Amino acid sequence: MWWIAAVVFVVVAAVVLLLLRRHIATDSEWPEKDLKAGEPFSVGFQGVDVSQYQGRIFWDTLKAKNPELQFVYLRAVGKKNKDVNYAHNLEMAHQKGIKVGSYHFFNMAVPVQRQMDDFTSMVKLKQQDLRPVFDVEDQSLCNGDTTHLIDSVKKMVLLMERHYQCKPVIYTNQNFYNDYLAPHFNDYPLWIANYSNPPIVKGAKPILWQKSETGHVRGIWTDVDLDQFINGGSLRDLLRK
C-alpha cells in the first residue's frame, strides 16, 4: 500500500540524515592542517595507537611515509563511549595492509560483562590481526579498592581470552602496574607506558613500550602515542594467531 511505502521512505531518509549529521559533526572536529607542523618527525617506533582524538588519519601517507611502522592499535571503547572513528579506521588499516588490533579502556564504574559486551559488539574476531588490548590505568575509577580492581581485571582478561582465543595484552603505565597489578598479571604480554625511560616492572619484562604521547608522525595531524618493542619483543608476540 502507498502509505507503507511512504513510511519506509521517511524512516530511511531519517536514518540517512542522522548518519550524514554524524559524519559532518565528526568531520568538523578534524584539524584542517598539521597541528604539529614545524616539529621534527618522530623516529624509533614500530607502532602507534589511535582513537577519535587523532581526527582524520591520512592512511595512504601513514603507510607510505613511515617505513618503520609495523602495526596500529585502535581504540574501540573509551571510558564512557564507543569510539566513533573505530569502524572507519579499522577498514582503512586493512585496506592499506597494516596489521591492526583493538583496545578497550577499562572503567571500574561499569559492570565487567557490560564492558565485554560493548567491546565484542565492536571488535569482531575475524577482523583482528593482533591480540586485543586491555587498557587499565585509572585507579580513581575503583575508589581505592585494590582487591576489587584485581578481581575485575582478572574477570575481564579471562573473558577476552576465551572470546578471542588468545591472551590479551595488558596496557598500563609503569607506576600503576607496579603499585596495583604486579605480580598477578606477569604472565600476560605487557605494554607499559613510561615517557622518560624504558619501563621496569616487578618480576616481568614488557614486550612493548609506549615511549611518547606527543609523537609527530606523517599522516597524522595531532599528537599520537608512539610504541616500541623492547626486551626482545616483536610483532610476532602481538599477532593473534
mmCIF file of N, CA and C in Angstrom, residues 46-182:
data_model
loop_
_atom_site.group_PDB
_atom_site.id
_atom_site.type_symbol
_atom_site.label_atom_id
_atom_site.label_comp_id
_atom_site.label_asym_id
_atom_site.label_seq_id
_atom_site.Cartn_x
_atom_site.Cartn_y
_atom_site.Cartn_z
ATOM 1 N N GLN A 46 57.762 1.426 16.282
ATOM 2 C CA GLN A 46 57.233 0.393 15.384
ATOM 3 C C GLN A 46 55.707 0.406 15.300
ATOM 4 N N GLY A 47 55.070 1.137 16.209
ATOM 5 C CA GLY A 47 53.619 1.163 16.204
ATOM 6 C C GLY A 47 53.074 2.463 16.744
ATOM 7 N N VAL A 48 51.801 2.710 16.442
ATOM 8 C CA VAL A 48 51.073 3.830 17.022
ATOM 9 C C VAL A 48 49.727 3.318 17.502
ATOM 10 N N ASP A 49 49.155 3.991 18.471
ATOM 11 C CA ASP A 49 47.786 3.687 18.886
ATOM 12 C C ASP A 49 46.968 4.953 18.783
ATOM 13 N N VAL A 50 45.767 4.823 18.210
ATOM 14 C CA VAL A 50 44.970 5.994 17.860
ATOM 15 C C VAL A 50 43.529 5.824 18.308
ATOM 16 N N SER A 51 42.839 6.958 18.368
ATOM 17 C CA SER A 51 41.416 6.987 18.696
ATOM 18 C C SER A 51 40.780 8.128 17.909
ATOM 19 N N GLN A 52 39.537 8.426 18.227
ATOM 20 C CA GLN A 52 38.857 9.521 17.543
ATOM 21 C C GLN A 52 39.555 10.855 17.792
ATOM 22 N N TYR A 53 40.359 10.940 18.852
ATOM 23 C CA TYR A 53 41.009 12.201 19.174
ATOM 24 C C TYR A 53 42.123 12.568 18.198
ATOM 25 N N GLN A 54 42.576 11.603 17.396
ATOM 26 C CA GLN A 54 43.532 11.945 16.339
ATOM 27 C C GLN A 54 42.825 12.557 15.128
ATOM 28 N N GLY A 55 41.498 12.457 15.086
ATOM 29 C CA GLY A 55 40.760 13.019 13.961
ATOM 30 C C GLY A 55 41.052 12.268 12.677
ATOM 31 N N ARG A 56 41.107 13.006 11.583
ATOM 32 C CA ARG A 56 41.350 12.397 10.280
ATOM 33 C C ARG A 56 42.774 11.829 10.219
ATOM 34 N N ILE A 57 42.859 10.581 9.816
ATOM 35 C CA ILE A 57 44.159 9.962 9.578
ATOM 36 C C ILE A 57 44.309 9.753 8.079
ATOM 37 N N PHE A 58 45.421 10.199 7.536
ATOM 38 C CA PHE A 58 45.692 10.031 6.111
ATOM 39 C C PHE A 58 46.435 8.703 5.940
ATOM 40 N N TRP A 59 45.657 7.665 5.724
ATOM 41 C CA TRP A 59 46.182 6.312 5.778
ATOM 42 C C TRP A 59 47.188 6.025 4.667
ATOM 43 N N ASP A 60 46.987 6.597 3.495
ATOM 44 C CA ASP A 60 47.971 6.409 2.422
ATOM 45 C C ASP A 60 49.337 6.928 2.855
ATOM 46 N N THR A 61 49.346 8.122 3.429
ATOM 47 C CA THR A 61 50.596 8.728 3.886
ATOM 48 C C THR A 61 51.180 7.958 5.056
ATOM 49 N N LEU A 62 50.332 7.574 5.996
ATOM 50 C CA LEU A 62 50.802 6.831 7.167
ATOM 51 C C LEU A 62 51.534 5.567 6.739
ATOM 52 N N LYS A 63 50.978 4.864 5.752
ATOM 53 C CA LYS A 63 51.587 3.620 5.276
ATOM 54 C C LYS A 63 52.851 3.890 4.465
ATOM 55 N N ALA A 64 52.781 4.857 3.552
ATOM 56 C CA ALA A 64 53.876 5.062 2.598
ATOM 57 C C ALA A 64 55.072 5.793 3.194
ATOM 58 N N LYS A 65 54.833 6.686 4.126
ATOM 59 C CA LYS A 65 55.891 7.576 4.610
ATOM 60 C C LYS A 65 56.476 7.174 5.969
ATOM 61 N N ASN A 66 56.023 6.065 6.502
ATOM 62 C CA ASN A 66 56.553 5.600 7.783
ATOM 63 C C ASN A 66 56.988 4.138 7.639
ATOM 64 N N PRO A 67 58.108 3.897 6.972
ATOM 65 C CA PRO A 67 58.521 2.511 6.688
ATOM 66 C C PRO A 67 58.762 1.681 7.937
ATOM 67 N N GLU A 68 59.023 2.341 9.082
ATOM 68 C CA GLU A 68 59.262 1.603 10.317
ATOM 69 C C GLU A 68 57.971 1.099 10.961
ATOM 70 N N LEU A 69 56.820 1.600 10.505
ATOM 71 C CA LEU A 69 55.535 1.258 11.120
ATOM 72 C C LEU A 69 55.166 -0.196 10.835
ATOM 73 N N GLN A 70 54.934 -0.964 11.895
ATOM 74 C CA GLN A 70 54.560 -2.374 11.756
ATOM 75 C C GLN A 70 53.120 -2.656 12.155
ATOM 76 N N PHE A 71 52.534 -1.803 13.000
ATOM 77 C CA PHE A 71 51.187 -2.084 13.473
ATOM 78 C C PHE A 71 50.515 -0.807 13.964
ATOM 79 N N VAL A 72 49.186 -0.887 14.052
ATOM 80 C CA VAL A 72 48.381 0.177 14.638
ATOM 81 C C VAL A 72 47.359 -0.464 15.573
ATOM 82 N N TYR A 73 47.231 0.095 16.769
ATOM 83 C CA TYR A 73 46.139 -0.290 17.659
ATOM 84 C C TYR A 73 45.097 0.823 17.666
ATOM 85 N N LEU A 74 43.826 0.417 17.581
ATOM 86 C CA LEU A 74 42.699 1.342 17.529
ATOM 87 C C LEU A 74 41.886 1.248 18.813
ATOM 88 N N ARG A 75 41.493 2.387 19.340
ATOM 89 C CA ARG A 75 40.571 2.356 20.478
ATOM 90 C C ARG A 75 39.184 1.973 19.980
ATOM 91 N N ALA A 76 38.606 0.956 20.601
ATOM 92 C CA ALA A 76 37.240 0.554 20.271
ATOM 93 C C ALA A 76 36.245 1.135 21.267
ATOM 94 N N VAL A 77 36.592 1.035 22.560
ATOM 95 C CA VAL A 77 35.706 1.526 23.614
ATOM 96 C C VAL A 77 36.526 2.388 24.569
ATOM 97 N N GLY A 78 36.031 3.598 24.833
ATOM 98 C CA GLY A 78 36.697 4.511 25.752
ATOM 99 C C GLY A 78 36.104 4.439 27.138
ATOM 100 N N LYS A 79 36.454 5.407 27.967
ATOM 101 C CA LYS A 79 35.989 5.417 29.347
ATOM 102 C C LYS A 79 34.465 5.468 29.430
ATOM 103 N N LYS A 80 33.838 6.225 28.523
ATOM 104 C CA LYS A 80 32.395 6.420 28.609
ATOM 105 C C LYS A 80 31.650 6.086 27.327
ATOM 106 N N ASN A 81 32.347 5.851 26.227
ATOM 107 C CA ASN A 81 31.648 5.671 24.973
ATOM 108 C C ASN A 81 32.456 4.847 23.990
ATOM 109 N N LYS A 82 31.759 4.327 22.983
ATOM 110 C CA LYS A 82 32.431 3.643 21.888
ATOM 111 C C LYS A 82 33.073 4.690 20.976
ATOM 112 N N ASP A 83 34.199 4.334 20.387
ATOM 113 C CA ASP A 83 34.947 5.279 19.562
ATOM 114 C C ASP A 83 34.254 5.457 18.210
ATOM 115 N N VAL A 84 33.903 6.698 17.879
ATOM 116 C CA VAL A 84 33.106 6.945 16.680
ATOM 117 C C VAL A 84 33.892 6.725 15.395
ATOM 118 N N ASN A 85 35.215 6.741 15.452
ATOM 119 C CA ASN A 85 36.022 6.542 14.248
ATOM 120 C C ASN A 85 36.545 5.121 14.119
ATOM 121 N N TYR A 86 36.150 4.245 15.033
ATOM 122 C CA TYR A 86 36.731 2.902 15.046
ATOM 123 C C TYR A 86 36.503 2.145 13.741
ATOM 124 N N ALA A 87 35.264 2.060 13.310
ATOM 125 C CA ALA A 87 34.953 1.259 12.123
ATOM 126 C C ALA A 87 35.692 1.779 10.891
ATOM 127 N N HIS A 88 35.727 3.095 10.740
ATOM 128 C CA HIS A 88 36.432 3.683 9.595
ATOM 129 C C HIS A 88 37.926 3.397 9.662
ATOM 130 N N ASN A 89 38.518 3.606 10.837
ATOM 131 C CA ASN A 89 39.953 3.372 10.968
ATOM 132 C C ASN A 89 40.308 1.907 10.753
ATOM 133 N N LEU A 90 39.462 1.005 11.231
ATOM 134 C CA LEU A 90 39.699 -0.419 11.035
ATOM 135 C C LEU A 90 39.679 -0.764 9.545
ATOM 136 N N GLU A 91 38.680 -0.257 8.851
ATOM 137 C CA GLU A 91 38.574 -0.522 7.413
ATOM 138 C C GLU A 91 39.797 0.007 6.662
ATOM 139 N N MET A 92 40.228 1.216 6.997
ATOM 140 C CA MET A 92 41.349 1.818 6.284
ATOM 141 C C MET A 92 42.661 1.098 6.585
ATOM 142 N N ALA A 93 42.866 0.686 7.826
ATOM 143 C CA ALA A 93 44.087 -0.053 8.164
ATOM 144 C C ALA A 93 44.163 -1.346 7.366
ATOM 145 N N HIS A 94 43.045 -2.034 7.258
ATOM 146 C CA HIS A 94 43.013 -3.263 6.460
ATOM 147 C C HIS A 94 43.295 -2.967 4.990
ATOM 148 N N GLN A 95 42.686 -1.922 4.470
ATOM 149 C CA GLN A 95 42.901 -1.569 3.059
ATOM 150 C C GLN A 95 44.370 -1.316 2.759
ATOM 151 N N LYS A 96 45.074 -0.717 3.692
ATOM 152 C CA LYS A 96 46.478 -0.358 3.463
ATOM 153 C C LYS A 96 47.442 -1.475 3.871
ATOM 154 N N GLY A 97 46.905 -2.587 4.329
ATOM 155 C CA GLY A 97 47.757 -3.714 4.666
ATOM 156 C C GLY A 97 48.551 -3.541 5.944
ATOM 157 N N ILE A 98 48.037 -2.731 6.876
ATOM 158 C CA ILE A 98 48.703 -2.513 8.159
ATOM 159 C C ILE A 98 48.121 -3.479 9.188
ATOM 160 N N LYS A 99 48.971 -4.177 9.907
ATOM 161 C CA LYS A 99 48.493 -5.064 10.959
ATOM 162 C C LYS A 99 47.775 -4.226 12.013
ATOM 163 N N VAL A 100 46.584 -4.672 12.376
ATOM 164 C CA VAL A 100 45.738 -3.839 13.224
ATOM 165 C C VAL A 100 45.127 -4.656 14.361
ATOM 166 N N GLY A 101 45.009 -4.007 15.515
ATOM 167 C CA GLY A 101 44.345 -4.587 16.666
ATOM 168 C C GLY A 101 43.514 -3.528 17.365
ATOM 169 N N SER A 102 42.847 -3.918 18.450
ATOM 170 C CA SER A 102 41.888 -3.023 19.103
ATOM 171 C C SER A 102 42.079 -3.058 20.615
ATOM 172 N N TYR A 103 41.769 -1.915 21.242
ATOM 173 C CA TYR A 103 41.910 -1.872 22.694
ATOM 174 C C TYR A 103 40.665 -1.332 23.373
ATOM 175 N N HIS A 104 40.525 -1.725 24.627
ATOM 176 C CA HIS A 104 39.387 -1.354 25.456
ATOM 177 C C HIS A 104 39.886 -0.614 26.688
ATOM 178 N N PHE A 105 39.356 0.569 26.937
ATOM 179 C CA PHE A 105 39.693 1.338 28.136
ATOM 180 C C PHE A 105 38.756 0.908 29.261
ATOM 181 N N PHE A 106 39.324 0.343 30.316
ATOM 182 C CA PHE A 106 38.538 -0.235 31.392
ATOM 183 C C PHE A 106 38.007 0.831 32.336
ATOM 184 N N ASN A 107 36.753 0.663 32.739
ATOM 185 C CA ASN A 107 36.093 1.603 33.644
ATOM 186 C C ASN A 107 35.460 0.818 34.787
ATOM 187 N N MET A 108 36.015 0.947 35.979
ATOM 188 C CA MET A 108 35.520 0.189 37.121
ATOM 189 C C MET A 108 34.086 0.543 37.501
ATOM 190 N N ALA A 109 33.583 1.664 37.000
ATOM 191 C CA ALA A 109 32.223 2.077 37.331
ATOM 192 C C ALA A 109 31.176 1.324 36.515
ATOM 193 N N VAL A 110 31.619 0.539 35.540
ATOM 194 C CA VAL A 110 30.710 -0.191 34.656
ATOM 195 C C VAL A 110 30.910 -1.691 34.870
ATOM 196 N N PRO A 111 29.828 -2.476 34.991
ATOM 197 C CA PRO A 111 29.986 -3.922 35.189
ATOM 198 C C PRO A 111 30.851 -4.560 34.111
ATOM 199 N N VAL A 112 31.656 -5.541 34.515
ATOM 200 C CA VAL A 112 32.605 -6.166 33.596
ATOM 201 C C VAL A 112 31.896 -6.769 32.384
ATOM 202 N N GLN A 113 30.822 -7.496 32.606
ATOM 203 C CA GLN A 113 30.155 -8.148 31.473
ATOM 204 C C GLN A 113 29.613 -7.129 30.480
ATOM 205 N N ARG A 114 29.117 -6.016 30.969
ATOM 206 C CA ARG A 114 28.630 -4.978 30.053
ATOM 207 C C ARG A 114 29.775 -4.419 29.213
ATOM 208 N N GLN A 115 30.932 -4.241 29.845
ATOM 209 C CA GLN A 115 32.080 -3.747 29.086
ATOM 210 C C GLN A 115 32.526 -4.766 28.037
ATOM 211 N N MET A 116 32.491 -6.035 28.409
ATOM 212 C CA MET A 116 32.859 -7.081 27.456
ATOM 213 C C MET A 116 31.876 -7.094 26.290
ATOM 214 N N ASP A 117 30.603 -6.939 26.585
ATOM 215 C CA ASP A 117 29.594 -6.913 25.526
ATOM 216 C C ASP A 117 29.813 -5.725 24.596
ATOM 217 N N ASP A 118 30.150 -4.578 25.169
ATOM 218 C CA ASP A 118 30.430 -3.395 24.347
ATOM 219 C C ASP A 118 31.621 -3.647 23.431
ATOM 220 N N PHE A 119 32.660 -4.256 23.986
ATOM 221 C CA PHE A 119 33.870 -4.499 23.205
ATOM 222 C C PHE A 119 33.618 -5.493 22.081
ATOM 223 N N THR A 120 32.965 -6.609 22.384
ATOM 224 C CA THR A 120 32.735 -7.623 21.354
ATOM 225 C C THR A 120 31.743 -7.152 20.299
ATOM 226 N N SER A 121 30.881 -6.207 20.653
ATOM 227 C CA SER A 121 29.965 -5.667 19.642
ATOM 228 C C SER A 121 30.706 -4.842 18.601
ATOM 229 N N MET A 122 31.854 -4.315 18.989
ATOM 230 C CA MET A 122 32.674 -3.506 18.077
ATOM 231 C C MET A 122 33.784 -4.330 17.426
ATOM 232 N N VAL A 123 34.391 -5.190 18.195
ATOM 233 C CA VAL A 123 35.634 -5.857 17.791
ATOM 234 C C VAL A 123 35.333 -7.308 17.425
ATOM 235 N N LYS A 124 35.259 -7.574 16.126
ATOM 236 C CA LYS A 124 34.936 -8.898 15.623
ATOM 237 C C LYS A 124 36.213 -9.726 15.464
ATOM 238 N N LEU A 125 36.131 -10.968 15.881
ATOM 239 C CA LEU A 125 37.295 -11.844 15.914
ATOM 240 C C LEU A 125 38.027 -11.899 14.576
ATOM 241 N N LYS A 126 37.292 -12.085 13.497
ATOM 242 C CA LYS A 126 37.917 -12.286 12.184
ATOM 243 C C LYS A 126 38.518 -11.011 11.611
ATOM 244 N N GLN A 127 38.245 -9.857 12.214
ATOM 245 C CA GLN A 127 38.780 -8.587 11.708
ATOM 246 C C GLN A 127 40.068 -8.175 12.414
ATOM 247 N N GLN A 128 40.544 -9.016 13.330
ATOM 248 C CA GLN A 128 41.684 -8.627 14.156
ATOM 249 C C GLN A 128 42.949 -9.384 13.755
ATOM 250 N N ASP A 129 43.990 -8.646 13.421
ATOM 251 C CA ASP A 129 45.297 -9.259 13.182
ATOM 252 C C ASP A 129 46.044 -9.492 14.489
ATOM 253 N N LEU A 130 45.811 -8.610 15.463
ATOM 254 C CA LEU A 130 46.592 -8.598 16.688
ATOM 255 C C LEU A 130 45.751 -8.988 17.900
ATOM 256 N N ARG A 131 46.436 -9.368 18.952
ATOM 257 C CA ARG A 131 45.759 -9.651 20.211
ATOM 258 C C ARG A 131 44.971 -8.422 20.676
ATOM 259 N N PRO A 132 43.834 -8.619 21.312
ATOM 260 C CA PRO A 132 43.138 -7.470 21.901
ATOM 261 C C PRO A 132 43.943 -6.908 23.058
ATOM 262 N N VAL A 133 43.705 -5.645 23.355
ATOM 263 C CA VAL A 133 44.421 -4.979 24.442
ATOM 264 C C VAL A 133 43.430 -4.518 25.502
ATOM 265 N N PHE A 134 43.779 -4.808 26.751
ATOM 266 C CA PHE A 134 43.011 -4.370 27.909
ATOM 267 C C PHE A 134 43.772 -3.215 28.535
ATOM 268 N N ASP A 135 43.186 -2.030 28.509
ATOM 269 C CA ASP A 135 43.818 -0.794 28.981
ATOM 270 C C ASP A 135 43.243 -0.447 30.354
ATOM 271 N N VAL A 136 44.073 -0.539 31.387
ATOM 272 C CA VAL A 136 43.628 -0.205 32.742
ATOM 273 C C VAL A 136 44.668 0.722 33.352
ATOM 274 N N GLU A 137 44.254 1.940 33.694
ATOM 275 C CA GLU A 137 45.248 2.927 34.117
ATOM 276 C C GLU A 137 44.714 3.976 35.077
ATOM 277 N N ASP A 138 43.459 3.893 35.467
ATOM 278 C CA ASP A 138 42.867 4.953 36.277
ATOM 279 C C ASP A 138 42.417 4.394 37.617
ATOM 280 N N GLN A 139 43.256 4.515 38.631
ATOM 281 C CA GLN A 139 42.940 3.995 39.955
ATOM 282 C C GLN A 139 41.719 4.679 40.555
ATOM 283 N N SER A 140 41.462 5.925 40.185
ATOM 284 C CA SER A 140 40.319 6.641 40.749
ATOM 285 C C SER A 140 39.004 5.957 40.414
ATOM 286 N N LEU A 141 38.990 5.171 39.324
ATOM 287 C CA LEU A 141 37.751 4.521 38.916
ATOM 288 C C LEU A 141 37.382 3.338 39.804
ATOM 289 N N CYS A 142 38.315 2.898 40.651
ATOM 290 C CA CYS A 142 37.988 1.761 41.524
ATOM 291 C C CYS A 142 37.879 2.177 42.989
ATOM 292 N N ASN A 143 37.869 3.487 43.259
ATOM 293 C CA ASN A 143 37.644 4.018 44.603
ATOM 294 C C ASN A 143 38.634 3.460 45.636
ATOM 295 N N GLY A 144 39.849 3.201 45.191
ATOM 296 C CA GLY A 144 40.876 2.737 46.112
ATOM 297 C C GLY A 144 40.767 1.287 46.525
ATOM 298 N N ASP A 145 39.817 0.544 45.960
ATOM 299 C CA ASP A 145 39.613 -0.856 46.325
ATOM 300 C C ASP A 145 40.475 -1.735 45.429
ATOM 301 N N THR A 146 41.713 -1.992 45.863
ATOM 302 C CA THR A 146 42.648 -2.740 45.032
ATOM 303 C C THR A 146 42.198 -4.181 44.824
ATOM 304 N N THR A 147 41.628 -4.800 45.844
ATOM 305 C CA THR A 147 41.160 -6.178 45.710
ATOM 306 C C THR A 147 40.088 -6.281 44.636
ATOM 307 N N HIS A 148 39.156 -5.358 44.653
ATOM 308 C CA HIS A 148 38.104 -5.351 43.638
ATOM 309 C C HIS A 148 38.693 -5.088 42.262
ATOM 310 N N LEU A 149 39.686 -4.214 42.195
ATOM 311 C CA LEU A 149 40.351 -3.935 40.928
ATOM 312 C C LEU A 149 40.978 -5.199 40.354
ATOM 313 N N ILE A 150 41.753 -5.917 41.170
ATOM 314 C CA ILE A 150 42.418 -7.140 40.696
ATOM 315 C C ILE A 150 41.387 -8.161 40.234
ATOM 316 N N ASP A 151 40.342 -8.354 41.009
ATOM 317 C CA ASP A 151 39.302 -9.327 40.640
ATOM 318 C C ASP A 151 38.629 -8.943 39.333
ATOM 319 N N SER A 152 38.356 -7.674 39.158
ATOM 320 C CA SER A 152 37.686 -7.216 37.945
ATOM 321 C C SER A 152 38.583 -7.367 36.722
ATOM 322 N N VAL A 153 39.861 -7.029 36.883
ATOM 323 C CA VAL A 153 40.800 -7.187 35.763
ATOM 324 C C VAL A 153 40.916 -8.662 35.391
ATOM 325 N N LYS A 154 41.027 -9.531 36.383
ATOM 326 C CA LYS A 154 41.109 -10.965 36.100
ATOM 327 C C LYS A 154 39.886 -11.444 35.335
ATOM 328 N N LYS A 155 38.723 -11.002 35.746
ATOM 329 C CA LYS A 155 37.496 -11.425 35.083
ATOM 330 C C LYS A 155 37.466 -10.954 33.641
ATOM 331 N N MET A 156 37.840 -9.701 33.424
ATOM 332 C CA MET A 156 37.786 -9.147 32.073
ATOM 333 C C MET A 156 38.796 -9.804 31.143
ATOM 334 N N VAL A 157 40.023 -9.996 31.608
ATOM 335 C CA VAL A 157 41.021 -10.576 30.705
ATOM 336 C C VAL A 157 40.703 -12.038 30.402
ATOM 337 N N LEU A 158 40.093 -12.755 31.346
ATOM 338 C CA LEU A 158 39.693 -14.136 31.063
ATOM 339 C C LEU A 158 38.572 -14.180 30.035
ATOM 340 N N LEU A 159 37.635 -13.253 30.136
ATOM 341 C CA LEU A 159 36.569 -13.189 29.132
ATOM 342 C C LEU A 159 37.143 -12.873 27.753
ATOM 343 N N MET A 160 38.090 -11.961 27.710
ATOM 344 C CA MET A 160 38.719 -11.613 26.429
ATOM 345 C C MET A 160 39.500 -12.795 25.871
ATOM 346 N N GLU A 161 40.199 -13.503 26.740
ATOM 347 C CA GLU A 161 40.994 -14.643 26.293
ATOM 348 C C GLU A 161 40.109 -15.734 25.706
ATOM 349 N N ARG A 162 39.006 -16.011 26.347
ATOM 350 C CA ARG A 162 38.099 -17.048 25.846
ATOM 351 C C ARG A 162 37.470 -16.653 24.517
ATOM 352 N N HIS A 163 37.072 -15.399 24.423
ATOM 353 C CA HIS A 163 36.373 -14.960 23.213
ATOM 354 C C HIS A 163 37.314 -14.853 22.017
ATOM 355 N N TYR A 164 38.503 -14.284 22.236
ATOM 356 C CA TYR A 164 39.419 -14.025 21.118
ATOM 357 C C TYR A 164 40.492 -15.100 20.961
ATOM 358 N N GLN A 165 40.405 -16.133 21.803
ATOM 359 C CA GLN A 165 41.232 -17.330 21.656
ATOM 360 C C GLN A 165 42.731 -17.046 21.769
ATOM 361 N N CYS A 166 43.065 -16.086 22.601
ATOM 362 C CA CYS A 166 44.465 -15.762 22.876
ATOM 363 C C CYS A 166 44.510 -14.869 24.107
ATOM 364 N N LYS A 167 45.663 -14.836 24.762
ATOM 365 C CA LYS A 167 45.801 -13.935 25.895
ATOM 366 C C LYS A 167 45.820 -12.490 25.410
ATOM 367 N N PRO A 168 45.046 -11.621 26.030
ATOM 368 C CA PRO A 168 45.124 -10.207 25.652
ATOM 369 C C PRO A 168 46.415 -9.581 26.158
ATOM 370 N N VAL A 169 46.785 -8.490 25.533
ATOM 371 C CA VAL A 169 47.869 -7.655 26.026
ATOM 372 C C VAL A 169 47.297 -6.750 27.112
ATOM 373 N N ILE A 170 48.037 -6.564 28.185
ATOM 374 C CA ILE A 170 47.623 -5.632 29.234
ATOM 375 C C ILE A 170 48.442 -4.358 29.102
ATOM 376 N N TYR A 171 47.724 -3.242 28.958
ATOM 377 C CA TYR A 171 48.371 -1.932 28.847
ATOM 378 C C TYR A 171 48.118 -1.119 30.112
ATOM 379 N N THR A 172 49.172 -0.487 30.609
ATOM 380 C CA THR A 172 49.042 0.489 31.687
ATOM 381 C C THR A 172 50.354 1.260 31.771
ATOM 382 N N ASN A 173 50.478 2.123 32.766
ATOM 383 C CA ASN A 173 51.750 2.823 32.942
ATOM 384 C C ASN A 173 52.581 2.115 34.011
ATOM 385 N N GLN A 174 53.853 2.443 34.055
ATOM 386 C CA GLN A 174 54.786 1.722 34.925
ATOM 387 C C GLN A 174 54.358 1.777 36.390
ATOM 388 N N ASN A 175 54.032 2.945 36.889
ATOM 389 C CA ASN A 175 53.681 3.072 38.303
ATOM 390 C C ASN A 175 52.409 2.314 38.639
ATOM 391 N N PHE A 176 51.419 2.393 37.756
ATOM 392 C CA PHE A 176 50.152 1.711 38.019
ATOM 393 C C PHE A 176 50.375 0.202 38.084
ATOM 394 N N TYR A 177 51.157 -0.320 37.148
ATOM 395 C CA TYR A 177 51.391 -1.770 37.156
ATOM 396 C C TYR A 177 52.108 -2.195 38.435
ATOM 397 N N ASN A 178 53.166 -1.498 38.774
ATOM 398 C CA ASN A 178 53.937 -1.880 39.953
ATOM 399 C C ASN A 178 53.152 -1.710 41.251
ATOM 400 N N ASP A 179 52.307 -0.687 41.313
ATOM 401 C CA ASP A 179 51.559 -0.399 42.545
ATOM 402 C C ASP A 179 50.340 -1.292 42.735
ATOM 403 N N TYR A 180 49.687 -1.679 41.634
ATOM 404 C CA TYR A 180 48.386 -2.332 41.763
ATOM 405 C C TYR A 180 48.264 -3.699 41.089
ATOM 406 N N LEU A 181 48.994 -3.951 40.025
ATOM 407 C CA LEU A 181 48.759 -5.159 39.238
ATOM 408 C C LEU A 181 49.813 -6.246 39.422
ATOM 409 N N ALA A 182 51.064 -5.852 39.667
ATOM 410 C CA ALA A 182 52.110 -6.864 39.861
ATOM 411 C C ALA A 182 51.880 -7.586 41.190
#
